[in-house]
Coordinates of C-alpha atoms and ligand atoms in Angstrom, one line a residue:
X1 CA 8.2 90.4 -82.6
X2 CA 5.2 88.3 -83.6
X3 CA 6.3 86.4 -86.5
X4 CA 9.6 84.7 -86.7
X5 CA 11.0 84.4 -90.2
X6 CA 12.4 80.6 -91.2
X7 CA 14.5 79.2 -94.3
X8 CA 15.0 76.0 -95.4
X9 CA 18.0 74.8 -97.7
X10 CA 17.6 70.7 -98.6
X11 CA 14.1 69.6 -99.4
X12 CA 15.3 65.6 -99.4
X13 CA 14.3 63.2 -96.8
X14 CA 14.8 65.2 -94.1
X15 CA 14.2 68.6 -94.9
X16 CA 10.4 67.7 -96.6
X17 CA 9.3 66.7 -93.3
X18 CA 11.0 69.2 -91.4
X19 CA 8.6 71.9 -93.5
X20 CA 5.6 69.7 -93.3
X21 CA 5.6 69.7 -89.5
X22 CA 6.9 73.5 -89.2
X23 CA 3.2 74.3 -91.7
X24 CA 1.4 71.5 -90.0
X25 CA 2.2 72.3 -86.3
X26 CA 2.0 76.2 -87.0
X27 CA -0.4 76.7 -84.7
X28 CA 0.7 74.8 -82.0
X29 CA 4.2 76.3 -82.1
X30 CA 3.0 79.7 -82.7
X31 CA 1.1 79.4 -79.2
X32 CA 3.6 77.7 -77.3
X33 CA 6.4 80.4 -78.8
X34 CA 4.2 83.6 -78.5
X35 CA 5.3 84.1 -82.1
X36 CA 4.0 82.6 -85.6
X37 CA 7.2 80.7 -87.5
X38 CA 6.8 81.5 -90.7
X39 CA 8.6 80.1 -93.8
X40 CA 9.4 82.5 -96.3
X41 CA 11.9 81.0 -98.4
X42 CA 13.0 77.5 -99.3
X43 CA 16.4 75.9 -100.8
X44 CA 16.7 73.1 -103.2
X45 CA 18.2 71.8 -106.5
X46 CA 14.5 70.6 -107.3
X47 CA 12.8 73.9 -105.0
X48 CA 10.1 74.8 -107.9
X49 CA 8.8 70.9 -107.7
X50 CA 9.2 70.2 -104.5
X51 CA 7.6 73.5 -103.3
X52 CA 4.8 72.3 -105.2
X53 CA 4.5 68.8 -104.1
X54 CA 4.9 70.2 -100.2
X55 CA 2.3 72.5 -101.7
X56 CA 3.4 75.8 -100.4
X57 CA 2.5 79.0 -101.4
X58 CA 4.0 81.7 -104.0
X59 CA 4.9 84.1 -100.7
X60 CA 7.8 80.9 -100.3
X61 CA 10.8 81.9 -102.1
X62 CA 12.3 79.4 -103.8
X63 CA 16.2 78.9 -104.6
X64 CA 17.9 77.0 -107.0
X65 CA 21.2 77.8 -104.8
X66 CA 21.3 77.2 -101.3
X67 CA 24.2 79.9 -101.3
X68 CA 22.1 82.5 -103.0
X69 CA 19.2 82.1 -100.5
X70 CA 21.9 82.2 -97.4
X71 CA 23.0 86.0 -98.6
X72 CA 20.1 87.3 -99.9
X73 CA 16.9 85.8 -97.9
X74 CA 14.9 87.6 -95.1
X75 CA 14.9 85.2 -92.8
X76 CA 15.8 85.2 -89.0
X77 CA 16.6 81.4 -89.0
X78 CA 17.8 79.6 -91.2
X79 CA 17.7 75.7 -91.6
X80 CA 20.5 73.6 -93.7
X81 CA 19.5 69.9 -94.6
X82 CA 21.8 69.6 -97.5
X83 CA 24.0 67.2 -96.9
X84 CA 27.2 66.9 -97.7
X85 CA 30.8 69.3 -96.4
X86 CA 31.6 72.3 -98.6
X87 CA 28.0 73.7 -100.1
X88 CA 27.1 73.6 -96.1
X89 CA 29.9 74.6 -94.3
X90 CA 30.0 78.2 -96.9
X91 CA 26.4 78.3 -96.6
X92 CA 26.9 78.3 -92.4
X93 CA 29.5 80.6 -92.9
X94 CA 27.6 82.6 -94.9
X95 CA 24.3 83.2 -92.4
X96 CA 26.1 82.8 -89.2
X97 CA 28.6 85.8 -90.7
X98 CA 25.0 87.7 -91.4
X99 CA 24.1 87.4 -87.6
X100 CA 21.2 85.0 -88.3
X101 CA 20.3 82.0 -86.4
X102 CA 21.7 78.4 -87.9
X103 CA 19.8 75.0 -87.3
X104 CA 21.7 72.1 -89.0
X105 CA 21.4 68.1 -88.6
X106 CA 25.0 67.9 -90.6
X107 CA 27.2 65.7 -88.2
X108 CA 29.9 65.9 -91.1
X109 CA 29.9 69.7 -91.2
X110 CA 30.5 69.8 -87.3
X111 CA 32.9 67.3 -87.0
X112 CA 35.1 68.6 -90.1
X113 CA 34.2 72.2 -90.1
X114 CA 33.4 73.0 -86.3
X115 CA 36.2 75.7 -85.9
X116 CA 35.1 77.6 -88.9
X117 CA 31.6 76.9 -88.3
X118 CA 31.5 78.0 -84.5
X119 CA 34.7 80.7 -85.2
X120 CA 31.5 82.4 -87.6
X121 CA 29.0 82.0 -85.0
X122 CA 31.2 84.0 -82.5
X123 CA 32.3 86.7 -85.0
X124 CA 28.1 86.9 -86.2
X125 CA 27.0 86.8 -82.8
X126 CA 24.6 84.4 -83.9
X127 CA 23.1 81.3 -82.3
X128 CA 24.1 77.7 -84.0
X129 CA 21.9 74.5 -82.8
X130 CA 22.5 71.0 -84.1
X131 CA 20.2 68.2 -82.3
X132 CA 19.5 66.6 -84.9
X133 CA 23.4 65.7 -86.0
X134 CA 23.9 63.0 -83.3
X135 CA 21.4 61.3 -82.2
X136 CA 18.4 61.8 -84.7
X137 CA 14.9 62.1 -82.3
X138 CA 16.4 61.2 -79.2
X139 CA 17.3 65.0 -77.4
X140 CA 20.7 64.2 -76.1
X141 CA 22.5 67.5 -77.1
X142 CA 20.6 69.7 -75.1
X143 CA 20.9 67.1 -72.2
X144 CA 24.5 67.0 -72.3
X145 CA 24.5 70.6 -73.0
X146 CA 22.1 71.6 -70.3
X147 CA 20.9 69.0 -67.9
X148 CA 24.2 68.1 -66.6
X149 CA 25.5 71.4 -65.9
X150 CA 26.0 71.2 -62.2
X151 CA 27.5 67.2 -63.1
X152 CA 30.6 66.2 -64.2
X153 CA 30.3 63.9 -67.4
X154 CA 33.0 61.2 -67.1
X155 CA 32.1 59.0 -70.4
X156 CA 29.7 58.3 -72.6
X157 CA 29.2 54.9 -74.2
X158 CA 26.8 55.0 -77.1
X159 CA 25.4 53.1 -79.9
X160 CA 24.2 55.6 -82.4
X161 CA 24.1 54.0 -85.9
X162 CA 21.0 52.1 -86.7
X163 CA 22.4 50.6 -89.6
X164 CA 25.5 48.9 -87.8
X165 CA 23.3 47.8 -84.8
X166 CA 20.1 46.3 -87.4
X167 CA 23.0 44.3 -89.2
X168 CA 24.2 42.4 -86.0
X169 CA 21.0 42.4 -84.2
X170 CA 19.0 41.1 -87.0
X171 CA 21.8 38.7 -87.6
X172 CA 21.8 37.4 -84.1
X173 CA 18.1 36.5 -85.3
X174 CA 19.8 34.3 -88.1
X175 CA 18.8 37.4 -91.1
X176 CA 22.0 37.6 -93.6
X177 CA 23.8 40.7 -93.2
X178 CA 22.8 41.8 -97.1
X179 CA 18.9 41.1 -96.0
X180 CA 19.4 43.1 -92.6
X181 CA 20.5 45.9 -94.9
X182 CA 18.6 45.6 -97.2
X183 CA 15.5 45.9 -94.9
X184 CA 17.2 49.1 -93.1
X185 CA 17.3 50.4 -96.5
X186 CA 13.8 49.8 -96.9
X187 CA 13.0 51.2 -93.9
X188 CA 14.9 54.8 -94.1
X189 CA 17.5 54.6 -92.1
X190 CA 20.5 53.1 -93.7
X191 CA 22.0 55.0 -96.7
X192 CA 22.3 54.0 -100.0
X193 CA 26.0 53.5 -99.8
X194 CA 26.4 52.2 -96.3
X195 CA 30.3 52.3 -96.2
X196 CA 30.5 55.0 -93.6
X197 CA 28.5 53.4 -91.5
X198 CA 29.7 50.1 -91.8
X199 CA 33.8 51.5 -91.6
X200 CA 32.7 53.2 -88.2
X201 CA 33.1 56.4 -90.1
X202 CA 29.0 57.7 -89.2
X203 CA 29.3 56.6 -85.8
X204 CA 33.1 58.6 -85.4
X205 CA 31.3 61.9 -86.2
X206 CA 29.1 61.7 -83.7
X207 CA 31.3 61.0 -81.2
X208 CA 33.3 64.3 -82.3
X209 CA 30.5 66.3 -82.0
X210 CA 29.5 64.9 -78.9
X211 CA 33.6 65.4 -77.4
X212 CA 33.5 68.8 -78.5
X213 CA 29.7 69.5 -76.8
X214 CA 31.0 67.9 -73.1
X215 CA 34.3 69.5 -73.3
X216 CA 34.2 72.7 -75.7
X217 CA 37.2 71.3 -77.5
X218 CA 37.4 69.4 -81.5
X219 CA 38.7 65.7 -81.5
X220 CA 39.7 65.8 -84.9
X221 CA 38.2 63.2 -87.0
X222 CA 41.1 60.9 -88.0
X223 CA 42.9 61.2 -84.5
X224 CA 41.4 58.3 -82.8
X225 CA 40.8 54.3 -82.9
X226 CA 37.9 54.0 -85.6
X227 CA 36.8 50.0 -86.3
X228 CA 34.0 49.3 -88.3
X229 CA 31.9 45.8 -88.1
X230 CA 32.8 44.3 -91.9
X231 CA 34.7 41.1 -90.1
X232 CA 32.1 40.1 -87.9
X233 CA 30.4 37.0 -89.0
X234 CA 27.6 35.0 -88.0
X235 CA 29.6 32.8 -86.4
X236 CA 31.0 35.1 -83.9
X237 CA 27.5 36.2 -82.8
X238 CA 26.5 32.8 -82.3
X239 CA 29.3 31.9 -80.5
X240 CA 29.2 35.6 -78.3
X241 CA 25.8 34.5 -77.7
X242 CA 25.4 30.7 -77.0
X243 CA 29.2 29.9 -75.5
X244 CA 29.8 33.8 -74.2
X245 CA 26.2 35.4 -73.2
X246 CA 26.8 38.1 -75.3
X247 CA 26.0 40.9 -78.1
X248 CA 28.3 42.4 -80.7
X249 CA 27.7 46.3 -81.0
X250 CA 29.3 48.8 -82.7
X251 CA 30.1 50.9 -79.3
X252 CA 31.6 54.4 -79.3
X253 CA 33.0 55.5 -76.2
X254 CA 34.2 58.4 -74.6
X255 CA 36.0 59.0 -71.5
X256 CA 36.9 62.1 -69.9
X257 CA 40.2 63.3 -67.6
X258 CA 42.2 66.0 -66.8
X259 CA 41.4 69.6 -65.4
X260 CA 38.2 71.8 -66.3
X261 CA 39.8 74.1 -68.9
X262 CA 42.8 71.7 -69.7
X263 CA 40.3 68.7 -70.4
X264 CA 41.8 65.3 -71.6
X265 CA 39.8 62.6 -73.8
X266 CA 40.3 59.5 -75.1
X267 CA 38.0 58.5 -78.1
X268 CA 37.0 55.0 -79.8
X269 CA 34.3 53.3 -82.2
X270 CA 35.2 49.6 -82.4
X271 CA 32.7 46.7 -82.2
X272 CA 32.4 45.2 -78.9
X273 CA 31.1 42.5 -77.3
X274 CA 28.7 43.7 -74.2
X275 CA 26.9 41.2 -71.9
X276 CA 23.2 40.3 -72.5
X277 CA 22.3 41.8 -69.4
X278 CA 23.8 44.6 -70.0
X279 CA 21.3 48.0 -71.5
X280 CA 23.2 48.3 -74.7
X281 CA 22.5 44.7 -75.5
X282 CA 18.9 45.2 -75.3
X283 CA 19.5 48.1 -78.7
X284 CA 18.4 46.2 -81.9
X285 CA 17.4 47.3 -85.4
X286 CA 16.8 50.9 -86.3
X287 CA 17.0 52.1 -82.4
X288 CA 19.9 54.2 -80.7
X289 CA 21.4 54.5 -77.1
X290 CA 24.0 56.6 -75.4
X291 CA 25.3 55.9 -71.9
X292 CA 26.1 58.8 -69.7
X293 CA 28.1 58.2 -66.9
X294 CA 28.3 61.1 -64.6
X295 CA 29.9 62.0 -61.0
X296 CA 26.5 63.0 -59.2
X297 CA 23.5 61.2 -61.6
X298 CA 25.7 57.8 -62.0
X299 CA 24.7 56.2 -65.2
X300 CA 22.0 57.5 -67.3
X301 CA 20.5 55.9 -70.9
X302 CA 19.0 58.1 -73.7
X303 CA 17.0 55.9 -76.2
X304 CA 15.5 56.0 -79.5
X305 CA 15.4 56.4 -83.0
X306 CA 18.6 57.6 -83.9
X307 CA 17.6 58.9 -87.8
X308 CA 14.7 58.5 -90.4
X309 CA 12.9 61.5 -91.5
X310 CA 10.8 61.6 -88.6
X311 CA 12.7 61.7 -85.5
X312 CA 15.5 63.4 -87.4
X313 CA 13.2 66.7 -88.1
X314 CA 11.3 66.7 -84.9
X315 CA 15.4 67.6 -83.4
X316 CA 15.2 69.9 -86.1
X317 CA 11.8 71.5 -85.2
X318 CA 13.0 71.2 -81.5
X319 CA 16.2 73.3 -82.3
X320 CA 14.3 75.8 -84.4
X321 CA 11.8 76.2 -81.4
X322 CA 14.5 77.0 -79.2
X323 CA 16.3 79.3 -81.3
X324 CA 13.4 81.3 -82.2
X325 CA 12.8 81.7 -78.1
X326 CA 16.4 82.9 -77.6
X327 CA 15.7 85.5 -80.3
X328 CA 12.7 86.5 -78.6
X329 CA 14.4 86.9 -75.4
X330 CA 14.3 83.3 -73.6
X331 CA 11.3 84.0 -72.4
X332 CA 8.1 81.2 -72.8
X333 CA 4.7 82.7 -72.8
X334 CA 2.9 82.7 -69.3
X335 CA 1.0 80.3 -70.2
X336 CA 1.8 77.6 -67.7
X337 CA -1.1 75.9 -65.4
X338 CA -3.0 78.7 -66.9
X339 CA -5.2 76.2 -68.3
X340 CA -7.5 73.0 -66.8
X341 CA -6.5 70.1 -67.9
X342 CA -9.1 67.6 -69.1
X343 CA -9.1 64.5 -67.7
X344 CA -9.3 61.4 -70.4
X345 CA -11.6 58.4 -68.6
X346 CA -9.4 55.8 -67.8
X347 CA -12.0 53.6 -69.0
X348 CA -11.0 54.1 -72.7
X349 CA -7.7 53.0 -71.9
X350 CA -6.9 50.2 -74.0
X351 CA -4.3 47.3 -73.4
X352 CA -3.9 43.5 -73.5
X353 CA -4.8 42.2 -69.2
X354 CA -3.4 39.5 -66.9
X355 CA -6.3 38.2 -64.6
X356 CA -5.1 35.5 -61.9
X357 CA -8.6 33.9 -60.5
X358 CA -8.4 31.2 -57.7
X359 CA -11.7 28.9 -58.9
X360 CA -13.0 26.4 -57.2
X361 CA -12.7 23.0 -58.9
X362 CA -16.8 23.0 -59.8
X363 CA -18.0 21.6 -63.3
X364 CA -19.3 24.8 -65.7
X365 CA -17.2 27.3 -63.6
X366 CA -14.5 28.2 -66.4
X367 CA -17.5 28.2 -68.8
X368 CA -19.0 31.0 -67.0
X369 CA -15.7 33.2 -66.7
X370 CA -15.5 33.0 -70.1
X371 CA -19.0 33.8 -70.4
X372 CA -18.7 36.9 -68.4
X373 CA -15.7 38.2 -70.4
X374 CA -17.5 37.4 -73.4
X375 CA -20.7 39.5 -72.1
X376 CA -18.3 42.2 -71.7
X377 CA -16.7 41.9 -75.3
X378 CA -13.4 41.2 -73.8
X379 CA -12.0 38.0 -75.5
X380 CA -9.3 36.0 -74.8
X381 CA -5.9 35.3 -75.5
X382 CA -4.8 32.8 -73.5
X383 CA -6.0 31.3 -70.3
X384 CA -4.3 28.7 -68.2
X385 CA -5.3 26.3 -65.6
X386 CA -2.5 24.9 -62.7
X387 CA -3.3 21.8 -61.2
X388 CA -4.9 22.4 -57.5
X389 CA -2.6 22.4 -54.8
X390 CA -3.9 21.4 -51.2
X391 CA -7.6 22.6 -50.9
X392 CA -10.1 22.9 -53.7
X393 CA -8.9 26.4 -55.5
X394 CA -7.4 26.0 -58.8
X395 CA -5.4 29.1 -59.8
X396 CA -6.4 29.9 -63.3
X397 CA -4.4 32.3 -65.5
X398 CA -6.0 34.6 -68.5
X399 CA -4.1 37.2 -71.0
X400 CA -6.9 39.3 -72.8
X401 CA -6.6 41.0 -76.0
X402 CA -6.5 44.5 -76.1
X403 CA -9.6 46.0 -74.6
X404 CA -11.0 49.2 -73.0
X405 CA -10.1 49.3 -69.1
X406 CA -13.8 49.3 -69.0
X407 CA -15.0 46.6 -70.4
X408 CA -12.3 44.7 -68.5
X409 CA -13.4 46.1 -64.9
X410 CA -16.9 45.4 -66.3
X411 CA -15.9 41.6 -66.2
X412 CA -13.6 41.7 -64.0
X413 CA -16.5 42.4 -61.1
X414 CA -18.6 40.2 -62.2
X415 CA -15.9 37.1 -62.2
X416 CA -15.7 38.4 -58.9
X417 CA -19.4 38.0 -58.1
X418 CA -19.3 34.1 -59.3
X419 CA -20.1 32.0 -56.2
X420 CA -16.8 29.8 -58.0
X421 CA -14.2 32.2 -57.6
X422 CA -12.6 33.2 -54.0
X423 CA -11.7 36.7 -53.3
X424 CA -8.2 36.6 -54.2
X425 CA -7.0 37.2 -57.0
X426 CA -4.6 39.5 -59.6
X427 CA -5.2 41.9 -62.0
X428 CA -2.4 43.5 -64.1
X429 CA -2.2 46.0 -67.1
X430 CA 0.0 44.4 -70.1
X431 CA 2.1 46.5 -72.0
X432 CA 2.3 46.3 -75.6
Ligands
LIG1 N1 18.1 61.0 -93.3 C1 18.3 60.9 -92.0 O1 17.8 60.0 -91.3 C2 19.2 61.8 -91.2 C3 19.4 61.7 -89.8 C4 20.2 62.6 -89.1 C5 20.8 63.6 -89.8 N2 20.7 63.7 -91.2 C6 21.4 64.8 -91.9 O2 20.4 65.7 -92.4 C7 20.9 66.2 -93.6 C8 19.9 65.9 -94.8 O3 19.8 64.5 -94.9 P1 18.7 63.9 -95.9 O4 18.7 62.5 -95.6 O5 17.5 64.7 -95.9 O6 19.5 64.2 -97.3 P2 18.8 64.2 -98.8 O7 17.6 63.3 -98.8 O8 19.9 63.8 -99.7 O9 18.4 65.7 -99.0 C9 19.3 66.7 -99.3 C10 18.6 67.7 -100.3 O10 19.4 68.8 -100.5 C11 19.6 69.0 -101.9 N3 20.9 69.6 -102.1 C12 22.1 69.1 -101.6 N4 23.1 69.9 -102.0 C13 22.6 70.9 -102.8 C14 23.1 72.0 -103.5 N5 24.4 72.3 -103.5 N6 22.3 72.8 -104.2 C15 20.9 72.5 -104.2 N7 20.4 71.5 -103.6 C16 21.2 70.7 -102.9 C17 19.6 67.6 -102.5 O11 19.3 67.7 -103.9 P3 19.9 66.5 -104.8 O12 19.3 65.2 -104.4 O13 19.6 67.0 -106.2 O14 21.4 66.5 -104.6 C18 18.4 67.0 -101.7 O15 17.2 67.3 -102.2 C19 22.3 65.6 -93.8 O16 23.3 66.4 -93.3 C20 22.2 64.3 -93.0 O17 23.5 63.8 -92.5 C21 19.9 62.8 -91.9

């Protein structure tokens, strides 16, 4: 099979970026796969325009009617971006019934429509994949899915709605909760009406598809503890902060009992207050964390954008990539270490430098360090001069701007060469 036929249903936020990267990464994918992904038919109230503006070509069939395209189009895989509970749930019905492969990011179709959904997927035979549901970009699914197959998950502690965890981290900066979501609305990643996330709702099914991936089972949407952040003010994060030394999140948690095959679970999304020091703390604006805490690994964090076109159709791509591998038998191409790799110089490695110089206390000497950076066309951030303890050395302190390892080493060595400077000295890398 060298060509892999894909549909799309939903050409919104999501599903627009989802077919630019499928066209724009064609090649890529199509090596890495063995097989060409090819879209042959697309699905959207708007299709005709949108087809235009993505500016695909006539072979792409377009649909009015998502439904219509699920029973009639020749595709292998199909993706559904729609949105929403019933259209999806009878257009996964529909192509998981015909055998075909089903890619969805719909976290409210799994968590309301998961027996029917996966009952079709067993009766088709056909594969189902949903990264993109949960966690946006960040590739936790397949993790708990795969990875942690010879582990024993006990619980997961996560924060996975951006829009909950930009309101109170933004407002521990002093921003008002209807700038914070305003600017998350600016930004992509809260929705128009943000009362689902905000009620706890968002984040609750997530945490039902996530339940019924560790333990195979449905926790029912409605059948556990769901709080949502609308009575947290700004005085409880100051006060959780200043008097307590911690952060309000929006934390859903998970934790697991009972027997394989008889498992137990007890569910909740509340806000919570979790120490400073503490990894889900350190979660602010837009970003997205889940906790893993297993029997062999111990704790594990996942981190990352949890939604936004972007991350939310590179899951998509991801699932579509592995889907169209398990239709073509499982197998990669043998392609691996088949290649040289070429090595990048690390000379054109660029980042911000630390450079602790021990100088001795001579007049001109910091003139001509900063004369040799200079030469080298590194220049200066900051630079810092202690007071001289004991002997004649003076520690002296510099932050560059960003600049080519190069150029750096370039002055670097010949700072070293000044008859001022001792030996000793410190040179670090800064990260961004
Ligand atoms: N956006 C994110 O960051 C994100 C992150 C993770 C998961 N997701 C999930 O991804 C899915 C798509 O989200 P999105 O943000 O891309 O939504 P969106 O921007 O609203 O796009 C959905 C598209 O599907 C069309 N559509 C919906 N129902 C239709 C129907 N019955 N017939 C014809 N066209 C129909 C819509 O047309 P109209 O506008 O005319 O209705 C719209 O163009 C959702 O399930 C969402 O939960 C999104």
């Amino acid at each position: 099979m060298n060509a892999l036929n894909v549909a799309v249903a939903g050409l919104g936020t999501v599903g627009r970026e989802t077919v630019r990267l499928l066209r724009a990464r064609r090649a890529e994918l199509k090596e890495r796969l063995g097989a060409e992904l090819r879209l042959v038919a697309v699905a959207d109230r708007a299709a005709a325009r949108e087809a235009r503006a993505l500016g695909l070509p006539a072979s792409v069939v377009r649909y009015g009617d998502p439904l219509e395209m699920a029973r009639r189009a020749e595709a292998d895989l199909f993706v559904e971006l729609l949105g929403g509970l019933e259209t999806p749930k009878r257009f996964a019905t529909t192509v998981l019934g015909r055998g075909k492969a089903l890619v969805t990011a719909n976290k409210r179709l799994l968590a309301h429509a998961w027996p029917d959904v996966a009952g079709a997927a067993r009766a088709g035979g056909a594969r189902l994949a949903f990264e993109g549901s949960v966690a946006g970009g960040i590739p936790v699914l397949r993790a708990l899915e795969l990875s942690f197959s010879g582990d024993r998950v006990l619980g997961l502690d996560g924060i996975r709605n951006g829009t909950t965890t930009s309101l109170l981290s933004r407002g521990e900066e002093g921003a008002s909760p209807a700038d914070a979501l305003a600017e998350a609305q600016a930004l992509g990643f809260a929705e128009k009406d943000p009362s689902m996330d905000l009620s706890g709702q968002d984040a609750a099914q997530k945490l039902t598809v996530l339940a019924g991936l560790v333990t195979g089972g449905w926790l029912k949407p409605g059948s556990f503890p769901v709080a949502g952040i609308e009575p947290v003010t700004a005085r409880d994060l100051s006060f959780a902060r200043e008097r307590l030394g911690m952060a309000a999140r929006l934390v859903a948690s998970l934790r697991f009992s009972g027997k394989p095959g008889a498992p137990a679970v007890s569910a909740s999304v509340a806000p919570t207050l979790v120490p400073l020091g503490h990894p889900l703390a350190a979660v602010r604006r837009q970003y997205n964390a889940l906790l893993v805490h297993t029997a062999s690994a111990g704790d594990l964090m996942f981190y990352g954008r949890g939604a936004g076109a972007g991350p939310t159709a590179s899951a998509v791509l991801a699932d579509v990539f592995v889907l169209a591998r398990d239709i073509r038998g499982g197998l990669p191409p043998a392609q691996s270490a088949s290649r040289r790799l070429d090595l990048a110089s690390p000379d054109h490695a660029v980042s911000p430098f630390y450079l602790r110089l021990e100088v001795l206390d001579r007049p001109g000497a910091l003139a001509r360090i900063a004369d040799a950076l200079a030469d080298a066309g590194v220049s200066i951030a900051a630079i810092h001069q202690d007071k001289a303890v004991g002997g004649r050395s003076v520690p002296v302190m510099i932050v560059t701007h960003a600049t080519p390892r190069g150029r750096f080493e370039r002055a670097r060595k010949r700072i070293m060469s000044l008859a001022a400077v001792k030996p000793s000295h410190c040179a670090m890398r800064m990260m961004a």
